[in-house]
Short mmCIF file of C-alpha atoms in Angstrom, two decimals:
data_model
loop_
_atom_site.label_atom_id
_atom_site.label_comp_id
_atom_site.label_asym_id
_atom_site.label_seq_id
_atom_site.Cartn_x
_atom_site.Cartn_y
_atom_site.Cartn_z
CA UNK A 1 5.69 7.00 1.26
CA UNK A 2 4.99 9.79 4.36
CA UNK A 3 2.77 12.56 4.64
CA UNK A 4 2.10 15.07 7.90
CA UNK A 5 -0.42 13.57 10.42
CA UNK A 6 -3.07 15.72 10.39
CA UNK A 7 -3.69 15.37 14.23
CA UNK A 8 -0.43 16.20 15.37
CA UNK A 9 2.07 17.47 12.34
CA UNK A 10 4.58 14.35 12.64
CA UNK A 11 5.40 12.46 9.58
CA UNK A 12 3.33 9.11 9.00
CA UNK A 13 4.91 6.28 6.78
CA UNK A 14 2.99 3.49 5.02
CA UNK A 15 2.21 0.11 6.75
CA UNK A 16 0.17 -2.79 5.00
CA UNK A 17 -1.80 -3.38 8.02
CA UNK A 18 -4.87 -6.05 8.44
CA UNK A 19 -8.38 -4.58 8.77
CA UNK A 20 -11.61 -6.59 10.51
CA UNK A 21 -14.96 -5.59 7.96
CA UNK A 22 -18.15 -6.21 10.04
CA UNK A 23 -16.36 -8.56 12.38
CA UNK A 24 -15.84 -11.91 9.90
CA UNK A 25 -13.96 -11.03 6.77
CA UNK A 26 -10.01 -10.07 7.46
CA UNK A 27 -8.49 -8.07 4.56
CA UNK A 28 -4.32 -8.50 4.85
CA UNK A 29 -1.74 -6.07 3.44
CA UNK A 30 -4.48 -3.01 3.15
CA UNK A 31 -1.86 0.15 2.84
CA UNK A 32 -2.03 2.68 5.82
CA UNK A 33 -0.17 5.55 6.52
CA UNK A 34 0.98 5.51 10.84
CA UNK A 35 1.61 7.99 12.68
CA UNK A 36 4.72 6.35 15.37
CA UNK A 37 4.13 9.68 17.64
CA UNK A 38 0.32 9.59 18.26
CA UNK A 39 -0.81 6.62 16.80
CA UNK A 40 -3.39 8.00 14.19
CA UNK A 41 -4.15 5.47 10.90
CA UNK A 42 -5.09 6.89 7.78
CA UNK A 43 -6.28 4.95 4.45
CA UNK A 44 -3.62 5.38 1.43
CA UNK A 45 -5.97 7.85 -0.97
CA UNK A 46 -5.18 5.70 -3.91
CA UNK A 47 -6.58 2.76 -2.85
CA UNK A 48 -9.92 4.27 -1.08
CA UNK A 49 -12.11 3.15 -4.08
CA UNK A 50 -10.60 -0.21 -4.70
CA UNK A 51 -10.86 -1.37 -1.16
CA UNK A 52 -15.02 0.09 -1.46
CA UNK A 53 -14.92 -2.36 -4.92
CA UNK A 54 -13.51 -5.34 -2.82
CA UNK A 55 -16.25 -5.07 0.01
CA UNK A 56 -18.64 -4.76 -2.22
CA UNK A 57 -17.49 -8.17 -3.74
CA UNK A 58 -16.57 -10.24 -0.33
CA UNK A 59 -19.16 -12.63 1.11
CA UNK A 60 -19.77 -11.68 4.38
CA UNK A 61 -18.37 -15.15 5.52
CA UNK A 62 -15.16 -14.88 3.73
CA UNK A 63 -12.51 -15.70 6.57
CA UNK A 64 -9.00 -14.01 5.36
CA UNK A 65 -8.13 -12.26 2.02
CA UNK A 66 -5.17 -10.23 0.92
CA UNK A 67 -5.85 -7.15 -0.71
CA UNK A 68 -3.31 -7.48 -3.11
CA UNK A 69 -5.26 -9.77 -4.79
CA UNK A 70 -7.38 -7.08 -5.76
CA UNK A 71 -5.12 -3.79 -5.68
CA UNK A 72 -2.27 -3.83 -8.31
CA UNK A 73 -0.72 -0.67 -6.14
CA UNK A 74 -0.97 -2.73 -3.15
CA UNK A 75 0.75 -5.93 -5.25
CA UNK A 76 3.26 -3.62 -6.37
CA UNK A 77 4.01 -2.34 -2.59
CA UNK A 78 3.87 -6.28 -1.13
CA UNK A 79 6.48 -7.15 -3.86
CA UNK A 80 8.96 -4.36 -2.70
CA UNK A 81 8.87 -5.56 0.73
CA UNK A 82 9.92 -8.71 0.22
CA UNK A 83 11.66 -9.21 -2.82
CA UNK A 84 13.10 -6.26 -4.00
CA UNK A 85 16.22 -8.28 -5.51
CA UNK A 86 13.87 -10.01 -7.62
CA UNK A 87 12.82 -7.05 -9.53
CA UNK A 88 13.53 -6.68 -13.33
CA UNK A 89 13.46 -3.55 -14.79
CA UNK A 90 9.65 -3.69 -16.17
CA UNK A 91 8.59 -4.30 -12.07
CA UNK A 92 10.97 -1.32 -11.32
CA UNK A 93 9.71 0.67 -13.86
CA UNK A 94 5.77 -0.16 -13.14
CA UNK A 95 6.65 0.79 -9.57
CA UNK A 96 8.29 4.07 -11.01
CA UNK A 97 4.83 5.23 -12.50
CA UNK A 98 2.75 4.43 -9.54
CA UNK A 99 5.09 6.17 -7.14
CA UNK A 100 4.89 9.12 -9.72
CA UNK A 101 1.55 9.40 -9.17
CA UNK A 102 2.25 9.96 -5.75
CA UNK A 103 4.25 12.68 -6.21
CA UNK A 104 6.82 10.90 -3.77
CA UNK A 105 10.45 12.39 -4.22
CA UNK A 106 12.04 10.18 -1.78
CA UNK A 107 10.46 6.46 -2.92
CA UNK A 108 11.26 7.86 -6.33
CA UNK A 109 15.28 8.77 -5.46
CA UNK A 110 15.37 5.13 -4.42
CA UNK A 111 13.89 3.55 -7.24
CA UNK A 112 16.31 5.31 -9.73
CA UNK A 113 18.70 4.68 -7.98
CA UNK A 114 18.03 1.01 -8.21
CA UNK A 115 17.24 1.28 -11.88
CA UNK A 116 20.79 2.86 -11.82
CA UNK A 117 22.40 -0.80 -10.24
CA UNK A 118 20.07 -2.69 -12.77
#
């Protein structure tokens, strides 16, 4: 996933980067689109109202969560970085209709093609 930084016009890819909220609770594997040339972070769109939902929920004390406990886009995302082999087609195919909704030609070249070596 990319889009143009909208400070300086470079492309930004995704990261699932850790966030602090109000200094206690750590939320892991939040997805963030980086900008490499100047730095800038940027909240993924889709998962804006999700992450409101979970710090709405969180005790203030809560230590360390993952937000892909919460986030089946974020779930979805954790799973292709680490165990893409493992898919079947159903977990290639849910990650097909997310991406979809992203309108992201290049994520969506490489799942079909990986539907194609299923």
């Amino acid at each position: 996933m990319e889009k143009a930084c909208g400070h300086c016009g470079h492309l930004m890819h995704v990261h699932l980067r850790k966030i602090v909220y109000m200094n206690h609770t750590e939320i892991e594997h939040v997805p963030v689109y980086r900008c490499s040339c100047c730095e800038h972070h940027e909240l993924v769109e889709q998962v804006k109202e999700e992450l409101k939902q979970v710090l709405l929920q969180v005790p203030r004390e809560q230590g360390t969560i993952s937000f892909a406990d919460y986030s089946p886009f974020t779930r979805m995302m954790l799973r292709a970085c680490y165990c893409t082999a493992d898919f079947q087609v159903d977990d290639w195919l849910d990650m097909y209709l997310l991406v979809s909704s992203l309108h992201d030609s290049v994520w969506l070249g490489e799942i079909e093609q990986a539907l194609r070596e299923l």
